[in-house]
């Protein structure tokens, strides 16, 4: 009888814990589009994860599972992605940053650490320098590798050529970019297939419209990185190198890079445990910085 009672108590506590940490879906509307959000956990510090181009919040599943035990974890689909709406006539990276700010305001988030992957880190840079009050830290994932500096592929002519290619053959152009720049020959087939599918099926009107702004992100970084009022923490994968000299030049309050090896541009899919370990180190350092 005692054993049975003990088992019932354990089952109840397990269900209570799972219920407490299960994501709660929220919907926020900005500029005509519904933003689908998930809030998981109940910690004093909020980790706000922002995905990159053509991905969605499901890419953060392993991070939500890991960090929601001790933090409030917020993920959401940028408009035009995932389960969020597409009812916009004007698309821009700046608009995505305004979506981040709206999520923070509508959910009344405090002690926020912004965590952005790829273009999500650029979006967060705009948000953090526009609405810094509730933000206590900033982490980028596989981004700012050539901070504030244009590459040959970022010329106005190349931007125009890419935009024309997207108009003419959208799916093939996106797939070619993903295979050439974001994936490696060691990326598992299941991950490659997922990413290629997402890039091929991205929302075409949004993608075409934001392309010129994406090519100009280096100029945005040059203007805003010196204004960032936090130390810049990065978790970058070494399949492509990070230029530390540029970060030293432009990151106004310093920077630190945690290096990952052995994955493509998507460490949250290819090595989630390794990414979680490095994110935790960065989060701990942000906590020490704020003391």
Coordinates of C-alpha atoms in Angstrom, one line a residue, residues 113 136 231 233 280-291:
X113 CA 18.7 37.9 -22.7
X136 CA 20.3 42.5 -19.8
X231 CA 29.2 42.9 -24.0
X233 CA 28.7 37.1 -26.6
X280 CA 25.0 28.3 -20.5
X281 CA 28.5 29.6 -20.2
X282 CA 27.6 32.8 -21.9
X283 CA 24.4 33.2 -19.8
X284 CA 26.5 32.7 -16.6
X285 CA 28.9 35.4 -17.8
X286 CA 26.1 37.8 -18.5
X287 CA 24.9 37.2 -14.9
X288 CA 28.3 38.0 -13.6
X289 CA 28.5 41.1 -15.8
X290 CA 25.3 42.5 -14.3
X291 CA 26.4 42.1 -10.7

